[in-house]
Coordinates of C-alpha atoms in Angstrom, one line a residue:
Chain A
X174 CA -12.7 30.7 -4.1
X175 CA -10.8 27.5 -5.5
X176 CA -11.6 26.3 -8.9
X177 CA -11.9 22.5 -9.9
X178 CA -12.1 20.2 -13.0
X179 CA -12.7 16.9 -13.2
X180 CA -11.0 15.7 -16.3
X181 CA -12.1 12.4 -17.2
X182 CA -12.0 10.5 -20.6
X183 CA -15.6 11.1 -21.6
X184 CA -16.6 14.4 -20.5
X185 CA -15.0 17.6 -18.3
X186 CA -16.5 19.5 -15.1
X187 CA -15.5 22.3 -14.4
X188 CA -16.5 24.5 -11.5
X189 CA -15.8 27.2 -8.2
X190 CA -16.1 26.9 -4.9
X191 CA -15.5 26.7 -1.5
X192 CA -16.9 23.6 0.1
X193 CA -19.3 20.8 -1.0
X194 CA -21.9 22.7 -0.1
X195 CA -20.3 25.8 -2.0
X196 CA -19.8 25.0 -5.4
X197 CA -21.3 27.5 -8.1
X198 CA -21.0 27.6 -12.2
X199 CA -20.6 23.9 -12.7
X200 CA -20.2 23.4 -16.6
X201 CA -19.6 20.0 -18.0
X202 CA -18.7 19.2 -21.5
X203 CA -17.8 16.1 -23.5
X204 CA -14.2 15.5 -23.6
X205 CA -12.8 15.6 -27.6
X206 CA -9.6 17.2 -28.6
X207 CA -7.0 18.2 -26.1
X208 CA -7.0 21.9 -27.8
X209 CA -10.5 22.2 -27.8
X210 CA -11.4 20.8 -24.3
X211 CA -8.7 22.3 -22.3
X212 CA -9.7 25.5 -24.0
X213 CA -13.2 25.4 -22.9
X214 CA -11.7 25.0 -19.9
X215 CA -9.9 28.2 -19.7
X216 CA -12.5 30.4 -21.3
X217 CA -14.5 29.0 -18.0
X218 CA -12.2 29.9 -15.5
X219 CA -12.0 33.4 -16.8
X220 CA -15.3 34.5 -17.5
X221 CA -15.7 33.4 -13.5
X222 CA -12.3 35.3 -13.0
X223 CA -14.4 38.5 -13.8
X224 CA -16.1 38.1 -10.6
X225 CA -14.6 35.9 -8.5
X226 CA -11.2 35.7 -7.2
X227 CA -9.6 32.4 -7.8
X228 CA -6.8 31.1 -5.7
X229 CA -5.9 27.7 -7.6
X230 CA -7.0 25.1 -9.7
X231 CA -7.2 21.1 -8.8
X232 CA -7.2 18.5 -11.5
X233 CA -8.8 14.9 -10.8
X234 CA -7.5 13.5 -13.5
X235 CA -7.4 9.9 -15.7
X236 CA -4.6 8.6 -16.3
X237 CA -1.8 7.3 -16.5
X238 CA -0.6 11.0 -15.3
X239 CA 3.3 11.9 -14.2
X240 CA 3.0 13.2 -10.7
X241 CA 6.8 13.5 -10.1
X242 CA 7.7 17.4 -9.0
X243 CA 11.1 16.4 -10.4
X244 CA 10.5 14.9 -13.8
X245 CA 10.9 16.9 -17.3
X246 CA 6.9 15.5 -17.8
X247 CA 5.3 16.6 -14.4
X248 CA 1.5 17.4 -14.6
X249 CA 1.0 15.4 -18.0
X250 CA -1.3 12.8 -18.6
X251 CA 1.2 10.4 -20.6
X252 CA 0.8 6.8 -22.8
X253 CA -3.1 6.9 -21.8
X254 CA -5.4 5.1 -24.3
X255 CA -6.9 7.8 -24.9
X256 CA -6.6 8.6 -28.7
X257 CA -4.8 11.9 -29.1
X258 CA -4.2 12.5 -25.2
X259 CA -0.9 10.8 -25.3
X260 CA 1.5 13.0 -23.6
X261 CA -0.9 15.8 -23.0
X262 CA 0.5 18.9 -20.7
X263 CA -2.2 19.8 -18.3
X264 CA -0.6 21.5 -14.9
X265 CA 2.0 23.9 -16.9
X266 CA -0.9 24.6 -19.6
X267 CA -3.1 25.8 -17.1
X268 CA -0.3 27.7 -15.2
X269 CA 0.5 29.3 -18.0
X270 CA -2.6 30.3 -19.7
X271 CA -4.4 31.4 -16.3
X272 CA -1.2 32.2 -14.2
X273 CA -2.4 30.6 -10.9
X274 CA -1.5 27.7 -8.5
X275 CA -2.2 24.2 -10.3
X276 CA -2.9 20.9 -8.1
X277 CA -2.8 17.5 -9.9
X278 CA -3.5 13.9 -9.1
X279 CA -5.1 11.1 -10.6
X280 CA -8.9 10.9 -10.3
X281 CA -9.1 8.5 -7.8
X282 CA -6.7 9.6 -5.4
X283 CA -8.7 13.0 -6.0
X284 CA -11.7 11.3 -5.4
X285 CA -10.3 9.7 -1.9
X286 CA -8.9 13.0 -0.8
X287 CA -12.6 14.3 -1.6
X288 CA -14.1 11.0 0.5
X289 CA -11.6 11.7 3.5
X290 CA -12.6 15.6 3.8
X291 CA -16.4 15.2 3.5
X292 CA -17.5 11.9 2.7
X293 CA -17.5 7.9 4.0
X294 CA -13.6 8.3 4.4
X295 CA -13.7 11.5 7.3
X296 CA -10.6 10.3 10.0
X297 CA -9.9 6.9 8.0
X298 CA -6.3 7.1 7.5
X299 CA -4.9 4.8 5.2
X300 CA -8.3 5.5 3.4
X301 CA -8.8 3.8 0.3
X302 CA -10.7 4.4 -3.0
X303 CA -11.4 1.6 -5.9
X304 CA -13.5 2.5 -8.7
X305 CA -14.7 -0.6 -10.3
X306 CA -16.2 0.1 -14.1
X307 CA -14.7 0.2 -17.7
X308 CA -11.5 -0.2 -16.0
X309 CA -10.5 -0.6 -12.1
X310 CA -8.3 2.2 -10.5
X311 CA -7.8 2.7 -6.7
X312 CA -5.9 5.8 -5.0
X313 CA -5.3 6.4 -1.0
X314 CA -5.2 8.7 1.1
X315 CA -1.9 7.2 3.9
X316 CA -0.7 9.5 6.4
X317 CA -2.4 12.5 5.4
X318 CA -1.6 12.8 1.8
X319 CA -2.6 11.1 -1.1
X320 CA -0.6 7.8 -2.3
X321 CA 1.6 7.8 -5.1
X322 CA 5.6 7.4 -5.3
X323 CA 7.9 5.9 -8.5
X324 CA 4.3 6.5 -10.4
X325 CA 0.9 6.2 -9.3
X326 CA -0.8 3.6 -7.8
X327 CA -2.2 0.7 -10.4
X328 CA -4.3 -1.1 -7.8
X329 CA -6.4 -2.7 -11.2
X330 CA -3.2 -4.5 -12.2
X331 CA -2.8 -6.7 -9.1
X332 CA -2.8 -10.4 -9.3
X333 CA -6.1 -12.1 -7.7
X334 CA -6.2 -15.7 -7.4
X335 CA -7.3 -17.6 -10.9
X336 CA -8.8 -20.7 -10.8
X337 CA -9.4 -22.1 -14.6
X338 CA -10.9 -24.5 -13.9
X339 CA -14.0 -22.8 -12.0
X340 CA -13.3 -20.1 -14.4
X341 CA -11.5 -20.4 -17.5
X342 CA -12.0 -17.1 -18.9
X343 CA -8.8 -16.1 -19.7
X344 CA -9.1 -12.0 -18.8
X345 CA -8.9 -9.2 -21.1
X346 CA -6.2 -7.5 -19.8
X347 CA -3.7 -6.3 -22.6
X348 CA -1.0 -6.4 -20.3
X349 CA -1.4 -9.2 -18.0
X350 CA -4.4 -11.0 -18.9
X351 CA -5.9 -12.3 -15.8
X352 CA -5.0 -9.9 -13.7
X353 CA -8.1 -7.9 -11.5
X354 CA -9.0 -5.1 -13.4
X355 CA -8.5 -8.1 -16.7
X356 CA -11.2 -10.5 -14.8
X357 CA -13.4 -8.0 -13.0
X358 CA -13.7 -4.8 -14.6
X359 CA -17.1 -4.4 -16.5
X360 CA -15.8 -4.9 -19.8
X361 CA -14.3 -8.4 -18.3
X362 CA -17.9 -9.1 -17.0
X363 CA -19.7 -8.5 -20.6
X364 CA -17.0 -10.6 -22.1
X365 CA -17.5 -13.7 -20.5
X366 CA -21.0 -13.9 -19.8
X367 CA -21.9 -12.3 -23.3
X368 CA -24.1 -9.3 -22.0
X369 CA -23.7 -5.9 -20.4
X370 CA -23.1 -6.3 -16.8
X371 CA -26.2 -4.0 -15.8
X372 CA -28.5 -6.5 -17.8
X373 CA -27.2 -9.6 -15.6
X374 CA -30.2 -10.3 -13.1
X375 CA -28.6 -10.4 -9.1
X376 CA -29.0 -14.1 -9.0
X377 CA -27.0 -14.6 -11.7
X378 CA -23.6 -16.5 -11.0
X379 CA -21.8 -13.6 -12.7
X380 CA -21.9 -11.6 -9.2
X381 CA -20.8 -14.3 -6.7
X382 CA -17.8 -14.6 -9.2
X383 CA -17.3 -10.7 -9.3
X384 CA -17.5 -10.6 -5.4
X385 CA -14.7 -13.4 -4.9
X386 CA -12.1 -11.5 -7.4
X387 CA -12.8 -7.8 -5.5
X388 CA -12.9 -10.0 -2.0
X389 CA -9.6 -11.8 -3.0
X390 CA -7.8 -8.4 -4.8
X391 CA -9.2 -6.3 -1.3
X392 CA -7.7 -9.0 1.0
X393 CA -4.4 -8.2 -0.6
X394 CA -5.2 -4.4 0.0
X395 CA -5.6 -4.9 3.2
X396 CA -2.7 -6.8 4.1
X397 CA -0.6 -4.7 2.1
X398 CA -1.7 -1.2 3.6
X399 CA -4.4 -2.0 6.1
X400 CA -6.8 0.5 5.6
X401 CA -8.7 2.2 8.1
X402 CA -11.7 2.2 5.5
X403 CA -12.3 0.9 1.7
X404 CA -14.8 2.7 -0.4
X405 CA -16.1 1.0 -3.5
X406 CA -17.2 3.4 -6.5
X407 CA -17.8 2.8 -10.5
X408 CA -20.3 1.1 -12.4
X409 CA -20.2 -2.2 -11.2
X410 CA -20.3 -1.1 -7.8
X411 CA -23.9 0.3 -8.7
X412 CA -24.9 -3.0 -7.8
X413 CA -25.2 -2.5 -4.4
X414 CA -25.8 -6.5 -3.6
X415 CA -22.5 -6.7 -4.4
X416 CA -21.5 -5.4 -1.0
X417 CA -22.8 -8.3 1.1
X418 CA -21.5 -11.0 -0.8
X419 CA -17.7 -9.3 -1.1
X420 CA -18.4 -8.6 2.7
X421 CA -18.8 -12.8 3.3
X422 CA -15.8 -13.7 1.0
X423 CA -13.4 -11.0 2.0
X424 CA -14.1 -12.7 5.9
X425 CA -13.6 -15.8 4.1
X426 CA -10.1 -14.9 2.2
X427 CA -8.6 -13.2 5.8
X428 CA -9.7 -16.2 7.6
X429 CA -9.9 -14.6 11.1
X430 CA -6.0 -13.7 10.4
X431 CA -6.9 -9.6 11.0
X432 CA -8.4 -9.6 14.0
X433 CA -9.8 -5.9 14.0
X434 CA -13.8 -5.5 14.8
X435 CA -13.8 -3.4 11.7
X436 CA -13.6 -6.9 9.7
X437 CA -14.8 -9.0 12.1
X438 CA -18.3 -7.5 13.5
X439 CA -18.6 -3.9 11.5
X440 CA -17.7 -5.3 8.1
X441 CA -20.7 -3.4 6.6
X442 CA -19.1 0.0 7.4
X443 CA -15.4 -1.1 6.5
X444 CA -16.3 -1.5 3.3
X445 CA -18.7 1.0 1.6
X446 CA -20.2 2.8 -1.1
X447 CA -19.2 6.8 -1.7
X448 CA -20.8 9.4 0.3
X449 CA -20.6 12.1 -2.6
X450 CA -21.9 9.3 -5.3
X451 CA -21.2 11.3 -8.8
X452 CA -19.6 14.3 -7.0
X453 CA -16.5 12.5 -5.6
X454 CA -14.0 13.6 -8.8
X455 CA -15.0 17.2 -8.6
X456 CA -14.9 17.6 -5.1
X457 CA -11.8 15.5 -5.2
X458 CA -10.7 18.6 -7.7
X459 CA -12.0 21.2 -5.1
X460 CA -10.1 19.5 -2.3
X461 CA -7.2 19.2 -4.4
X462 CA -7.1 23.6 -4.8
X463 CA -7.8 23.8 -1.4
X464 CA -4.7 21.2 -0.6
X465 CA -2.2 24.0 -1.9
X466 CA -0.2 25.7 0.7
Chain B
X245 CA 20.7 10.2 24.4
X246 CA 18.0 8.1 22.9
X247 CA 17.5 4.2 24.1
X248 CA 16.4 1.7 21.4
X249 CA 15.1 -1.7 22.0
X250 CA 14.9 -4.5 19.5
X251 CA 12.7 -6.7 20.6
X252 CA 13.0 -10.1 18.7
X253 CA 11.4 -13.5 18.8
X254 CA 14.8 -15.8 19.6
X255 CA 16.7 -12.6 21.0
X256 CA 16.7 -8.9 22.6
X257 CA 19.0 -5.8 21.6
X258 CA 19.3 -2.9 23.8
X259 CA 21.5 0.1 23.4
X260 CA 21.7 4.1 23.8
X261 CA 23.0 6.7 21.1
X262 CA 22.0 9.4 19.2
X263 CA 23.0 8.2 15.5
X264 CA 24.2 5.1 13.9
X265 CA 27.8 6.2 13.9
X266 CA 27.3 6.9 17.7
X267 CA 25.5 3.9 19.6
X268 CA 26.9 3.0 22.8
X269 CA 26.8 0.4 25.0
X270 CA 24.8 -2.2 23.3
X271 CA 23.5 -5.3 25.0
X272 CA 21.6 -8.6 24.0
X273 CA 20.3 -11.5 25.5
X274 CA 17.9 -14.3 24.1
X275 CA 14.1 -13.7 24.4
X276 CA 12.9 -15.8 27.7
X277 CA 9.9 -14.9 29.4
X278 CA 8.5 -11.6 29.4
X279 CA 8.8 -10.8 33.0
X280 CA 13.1 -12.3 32.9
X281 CA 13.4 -10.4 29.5
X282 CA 11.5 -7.6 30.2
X283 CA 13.4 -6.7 33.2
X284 CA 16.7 -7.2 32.1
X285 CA 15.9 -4.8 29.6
X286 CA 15.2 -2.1 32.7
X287 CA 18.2 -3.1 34.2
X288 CA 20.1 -2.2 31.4
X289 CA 18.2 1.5 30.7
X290 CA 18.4 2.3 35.1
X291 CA 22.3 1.1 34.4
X292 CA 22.6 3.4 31.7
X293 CA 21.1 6.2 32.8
X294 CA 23.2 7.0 35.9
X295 CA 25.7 8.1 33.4
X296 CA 23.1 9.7 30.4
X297 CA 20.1 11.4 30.0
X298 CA 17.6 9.5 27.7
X299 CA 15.1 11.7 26.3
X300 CA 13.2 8.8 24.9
X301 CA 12.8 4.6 24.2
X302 CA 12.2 3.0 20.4
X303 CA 11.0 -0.3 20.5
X304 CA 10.9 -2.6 17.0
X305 CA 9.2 -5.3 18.1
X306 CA 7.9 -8.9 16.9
X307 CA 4.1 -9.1 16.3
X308 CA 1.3 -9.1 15.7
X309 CA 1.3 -5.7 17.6
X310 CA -1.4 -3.6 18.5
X311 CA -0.4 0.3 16.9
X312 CA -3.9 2.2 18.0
X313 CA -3.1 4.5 20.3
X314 CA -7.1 4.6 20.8
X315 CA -7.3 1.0 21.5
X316 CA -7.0 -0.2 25.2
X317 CA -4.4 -3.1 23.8
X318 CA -2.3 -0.3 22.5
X319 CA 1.4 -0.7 22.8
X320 CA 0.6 -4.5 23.4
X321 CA 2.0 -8.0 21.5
X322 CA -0.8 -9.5 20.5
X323 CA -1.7 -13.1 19.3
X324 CA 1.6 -13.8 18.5
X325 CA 2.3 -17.4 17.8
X326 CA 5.6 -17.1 20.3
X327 CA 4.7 -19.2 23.5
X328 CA 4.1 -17.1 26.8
X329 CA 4.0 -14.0 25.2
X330 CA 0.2 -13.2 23.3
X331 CA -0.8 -10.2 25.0
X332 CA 2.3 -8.5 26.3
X333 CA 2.4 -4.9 27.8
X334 CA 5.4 -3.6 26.5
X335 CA 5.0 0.0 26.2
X336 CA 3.0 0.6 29.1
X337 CA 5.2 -1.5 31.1
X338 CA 8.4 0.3 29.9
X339 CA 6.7 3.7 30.3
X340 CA 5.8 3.3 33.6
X341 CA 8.8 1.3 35.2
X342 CA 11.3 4.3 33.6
X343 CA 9.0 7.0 33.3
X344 CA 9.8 8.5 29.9
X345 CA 8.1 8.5 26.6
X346 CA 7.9 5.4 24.3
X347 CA 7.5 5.0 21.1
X348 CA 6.2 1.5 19.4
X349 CA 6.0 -0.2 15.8
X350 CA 7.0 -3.0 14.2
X351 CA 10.3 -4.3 13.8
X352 CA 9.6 -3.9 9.6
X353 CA 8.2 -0.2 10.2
X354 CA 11.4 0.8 12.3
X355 CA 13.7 -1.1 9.7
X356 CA 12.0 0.6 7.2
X357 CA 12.5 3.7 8.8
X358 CA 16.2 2.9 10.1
X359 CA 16.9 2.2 6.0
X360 CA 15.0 5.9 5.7
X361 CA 17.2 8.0 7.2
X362 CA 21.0 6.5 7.2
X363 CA 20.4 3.5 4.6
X364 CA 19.1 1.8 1.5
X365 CA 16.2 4.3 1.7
X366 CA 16.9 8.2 1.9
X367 CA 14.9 10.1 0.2
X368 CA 12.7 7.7 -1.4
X369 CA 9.2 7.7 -0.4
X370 CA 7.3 5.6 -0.1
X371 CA 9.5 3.0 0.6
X372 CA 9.3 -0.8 1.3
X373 CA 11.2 -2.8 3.6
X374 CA 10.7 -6.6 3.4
X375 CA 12.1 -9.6 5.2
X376 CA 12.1 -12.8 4.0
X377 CA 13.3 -15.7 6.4
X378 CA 11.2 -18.1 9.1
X379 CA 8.3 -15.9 8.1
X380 CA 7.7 -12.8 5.1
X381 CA 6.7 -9.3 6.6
X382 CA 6.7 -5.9 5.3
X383 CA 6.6 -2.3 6.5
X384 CA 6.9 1.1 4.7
X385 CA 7.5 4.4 4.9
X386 CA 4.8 7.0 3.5
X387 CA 4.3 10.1 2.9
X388 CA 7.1 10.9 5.5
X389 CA 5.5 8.1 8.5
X390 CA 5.7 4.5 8.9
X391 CA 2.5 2.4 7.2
X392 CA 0.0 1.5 9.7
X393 CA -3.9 1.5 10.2
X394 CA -6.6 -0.4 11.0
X395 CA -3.6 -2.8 12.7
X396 CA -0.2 -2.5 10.1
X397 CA 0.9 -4.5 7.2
X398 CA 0.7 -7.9 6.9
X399 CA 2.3 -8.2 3.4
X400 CA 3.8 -12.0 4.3
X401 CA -0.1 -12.8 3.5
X402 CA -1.0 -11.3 0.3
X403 CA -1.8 -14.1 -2.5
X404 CA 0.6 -14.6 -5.4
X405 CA -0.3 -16.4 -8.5
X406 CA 0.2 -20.3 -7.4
X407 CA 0.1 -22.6 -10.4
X408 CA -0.5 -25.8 -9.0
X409 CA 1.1 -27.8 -12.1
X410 CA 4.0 -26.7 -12.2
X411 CA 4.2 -26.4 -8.5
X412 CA 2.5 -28.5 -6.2
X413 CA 3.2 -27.8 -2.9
X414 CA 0.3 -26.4 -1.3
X415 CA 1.9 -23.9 1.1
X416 CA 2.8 -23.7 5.1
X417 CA 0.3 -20.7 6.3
X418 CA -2.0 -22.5 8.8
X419 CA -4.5 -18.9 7.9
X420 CA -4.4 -19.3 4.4
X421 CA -2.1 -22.5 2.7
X422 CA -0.4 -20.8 -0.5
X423 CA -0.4 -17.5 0.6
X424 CA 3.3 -15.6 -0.5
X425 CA 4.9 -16.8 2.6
X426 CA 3.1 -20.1 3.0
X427 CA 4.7 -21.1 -0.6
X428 CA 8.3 -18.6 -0.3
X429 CA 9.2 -18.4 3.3
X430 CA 12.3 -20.3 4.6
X431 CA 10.5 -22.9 6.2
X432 CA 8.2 -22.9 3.2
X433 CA 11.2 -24.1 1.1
X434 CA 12.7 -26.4 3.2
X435 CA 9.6 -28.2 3.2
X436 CA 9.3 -28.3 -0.5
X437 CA 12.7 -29.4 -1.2
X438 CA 13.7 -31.3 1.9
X439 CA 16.5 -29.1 2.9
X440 CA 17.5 -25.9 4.3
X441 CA 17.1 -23.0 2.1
X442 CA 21.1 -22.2 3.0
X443 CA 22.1 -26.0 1.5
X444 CA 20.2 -25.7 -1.4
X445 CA 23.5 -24.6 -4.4
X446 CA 22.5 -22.1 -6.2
X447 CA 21.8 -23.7 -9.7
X448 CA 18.9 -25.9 -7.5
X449 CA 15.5 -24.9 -9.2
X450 CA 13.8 -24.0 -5.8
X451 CA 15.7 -20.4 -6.6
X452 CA 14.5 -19.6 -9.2
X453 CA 10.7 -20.5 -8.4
X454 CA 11.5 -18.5 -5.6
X455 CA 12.4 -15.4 -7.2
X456 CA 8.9 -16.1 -9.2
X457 CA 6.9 -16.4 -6.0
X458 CA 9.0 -13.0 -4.5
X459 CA 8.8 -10.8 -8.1
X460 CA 4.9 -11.5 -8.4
X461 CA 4.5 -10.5 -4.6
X462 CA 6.4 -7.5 -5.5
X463 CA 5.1 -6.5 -8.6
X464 CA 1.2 -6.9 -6.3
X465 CA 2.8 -3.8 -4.3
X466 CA 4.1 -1.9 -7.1
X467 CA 0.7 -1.8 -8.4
X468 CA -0.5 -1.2 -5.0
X469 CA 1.6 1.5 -3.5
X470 CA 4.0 2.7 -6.4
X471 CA 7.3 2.8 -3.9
X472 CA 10.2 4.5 -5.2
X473 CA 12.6 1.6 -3.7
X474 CA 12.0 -1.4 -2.6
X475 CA 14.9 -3.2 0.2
X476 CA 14.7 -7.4 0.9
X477 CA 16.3 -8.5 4.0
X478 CA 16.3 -11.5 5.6
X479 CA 17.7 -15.2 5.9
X480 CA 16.5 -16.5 2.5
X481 CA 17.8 -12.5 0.8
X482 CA 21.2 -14.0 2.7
X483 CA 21.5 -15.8 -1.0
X484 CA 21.9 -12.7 -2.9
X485 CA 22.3 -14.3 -6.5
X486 CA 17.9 -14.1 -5.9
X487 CA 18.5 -10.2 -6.6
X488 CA 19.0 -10.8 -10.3
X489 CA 16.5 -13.7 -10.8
X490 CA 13.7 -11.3 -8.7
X491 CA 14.7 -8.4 -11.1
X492 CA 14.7 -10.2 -14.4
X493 CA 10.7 -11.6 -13.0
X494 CA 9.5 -8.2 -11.8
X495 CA 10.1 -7.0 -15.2
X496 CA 8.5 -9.8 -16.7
X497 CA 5.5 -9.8 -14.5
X498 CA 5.0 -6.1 -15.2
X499 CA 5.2 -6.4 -18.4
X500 CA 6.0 -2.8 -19.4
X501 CA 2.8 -1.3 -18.1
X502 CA 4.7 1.0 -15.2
X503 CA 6.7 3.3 -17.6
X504 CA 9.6 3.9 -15.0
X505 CA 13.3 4.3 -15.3
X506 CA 13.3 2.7 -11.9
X507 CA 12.4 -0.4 -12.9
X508 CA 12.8 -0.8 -17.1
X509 CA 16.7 0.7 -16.7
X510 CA 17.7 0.7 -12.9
X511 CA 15.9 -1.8 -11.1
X512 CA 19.1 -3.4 -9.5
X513 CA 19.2 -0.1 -7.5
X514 CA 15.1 -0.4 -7.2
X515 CA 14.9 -3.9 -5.5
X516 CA 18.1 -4.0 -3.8
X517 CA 19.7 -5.4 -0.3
X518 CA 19.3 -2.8 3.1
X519 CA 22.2 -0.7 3.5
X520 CA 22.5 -1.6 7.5
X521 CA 22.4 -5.1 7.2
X522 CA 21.6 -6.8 10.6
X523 CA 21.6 -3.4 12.6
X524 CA 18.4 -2.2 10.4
X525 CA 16.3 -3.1 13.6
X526 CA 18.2 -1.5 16.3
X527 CA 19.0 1.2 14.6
X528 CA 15.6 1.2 13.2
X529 CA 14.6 1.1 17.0
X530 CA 16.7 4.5 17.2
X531 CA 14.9 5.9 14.8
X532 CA 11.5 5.1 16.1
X533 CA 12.8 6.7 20.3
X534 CA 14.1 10.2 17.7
X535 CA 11.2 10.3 15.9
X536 CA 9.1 11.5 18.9
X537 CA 8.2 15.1 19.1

């Protein structure tokens, strides 16, 4: 039995199991303190200690996380936004308190992990995940293992081309104003068209705007790492008439250059919602336990 | 004894060895037609191998290339804009003429993988390899394998922030106009300026728009792939006063968000010139023929 939780900034999951299909004693709880929701963590994992044997732990977590083995802060999350998760400890807390095996990645690379094992991402290698919402964060799964090097992947913070003059909202990024995650994400949506992004009817221009920035910031994916697949999660994404439009424009931005039938004739299934839906950061957790040698 | 081919657009590089210190017998000739090239290229390996055994060929070749091994092109040039050979059997061809394994990638990926083991690159991972001259391409190391997929990197292409004001040239690409190396290849700035990259003195503004153009191409694959080092070869790189006007706009164009020594206190040693110089791609090629199991 492996134990996972999927630690995001609004609520906790926690659960055992095996496989998708064999996942018991799911809890969830909203996330507030670090002391308080780590410890409800813990008192989980052993009151199901009592009957289950647990072999280690995976963490999908938010970020930004240190995922260096060799640095003094390994297995924190560190300047997240978070108020009062700033340089958090997670991995050695855990260690620690419940003595077993800790895995730890971000929640998206947990969540492509999850996709590549029993989802849409199964023999996809690169693989890659994008969650499109409050923010926008990708992970990968390249050669095998997921993606992450000096730090973790940013994939939200890539330029995208900007026209001002077709759009001159200016982005809300704090860092870099305009860059994807600062003209796409859904915050980025509300702001410039003055209402929630879920209340925008589908023939509103809002979307055919949305679709050319993720079109335009997955071209650049794709010539970067040339993914075998590209799944699109989050909240925006739960528009799924998104799909065909970023389908046409990402044709349009590669213009015929990548000449693979995945893009050219079977652009439907290159780029595609999850196949776990809402259970891709805690199985992403599970297959992050299961990953330990 | 392992044989290495690099396999160039204007010329050919053939030699045997078993480590950079130890390469014998190397041999080049300029890139003709496939069939005269091809063949001088057996000549050379029936030649050698009266007097060695060769376990194995390497071959860092010009592309577009096709990497599938499930695809019936595999081992193939492609569409390669180099007149008389689009849709080349090389490994095939190779494999069959000397009757010993092959192994095939790009001549970035084998650079890449050359600067990996005895260069700019040991132990980091993932790493970059990019090489900017009469075109921009880009290969990688990760997770311990060269960076290939759906067909492999094509990181010349990726968009970079183009502000048409201040810059008006609209790009060379004939896919996609300002893409990063229709506005910052070599040909790209000789157009622009009117004269050879190599004439232009080094207080000339075309430098330091082009360590813009080359820092916000970089800082796109930070985001993207979060490589611990980053190494830029090529004819334009030739000008290495770039390296401290591409550092000083990385950091700019990152603006602080990735919270690495790497790049806020060391980046000359982040973004830096390859270790092997010009023998990155038949060494790389080395690499590539050692590699196989």
């Amino acid at each position: 039995m492996f134990g996972a939780i999927e630690a995001g900034g609004t609520k906790f999951v926690c659960a055992i199991g095996s496989s998708p299909e064999q996942l018991y004693s799911e809890t969830r709880f909203p996330t507030t303190t670090p002391e308080e929701t780590l410890h409800k963590c813990v008192a989980f994992f052993q009151e199901q200690s009592k009957n289950h044997s647990i072999r280690s732990i995976g963490i999908a977590c938010f970020g930004p996380v240190d995922l260096d083995p060799k640095s003094s802060t390994y297995g924190y999350i560190t300047n997240t936004p978070k108020s009062g998760w700033q340089n958090t400890r997670m991995v050695g807390f855990f260690q620690e308190t419940l003595q077993i095996p800790v895995a730890f990645d971000t929640d998206v690379n947990a969540a492509a992990l999850g996709e590549s094992l029993w989802g849409a991402g199964k023999g996809k290698d690169p693989l890659l995940y994008l969650t499109i919402g409050t923010g926008i964060g990708g992970g990968g799964i390249v050669n095998g293992s997921p993606l992450h090097g000096l730090v973790h992947p940013e994939m939200g913070h890539i330029s995208v081309p900007h026209d001002w003059k077709k759009d001159p909202f200016p982005g809300i990024c704090p860092f870099h104003g305009d860059c994807f995650e600062g003209l796409a994400s859904g915050p980025a949506m509300r702001q410039r068209w003055g209402q929630p992004a879920e209340t925008l009817p589908s023939t509103h221009p809002a979307w055919s705007l949305e679709a050319y920035y993720i079109a335009r910031a997955l071209a650049n994916m794709i010539y970067m790492i040339s993914p075998q697949r590209i799944i699109l999660g989050g909240g925006v994404m739960q528009n799924l008439s998104l799909f065909p439009l970023i389908h046409t424009e990402v044709q349009k931005a590669l213009n015929q250059y990548v000449r693979s039938a995945a893009v050219l004739e079977e652009i439907d299934s290159y780029i595609m919602p999850p196949v776990l839906h809402n259970r891709a950061g805690i199985l992403g957790a599970l297959a992050l336990a299961m990953a330990i040698r």
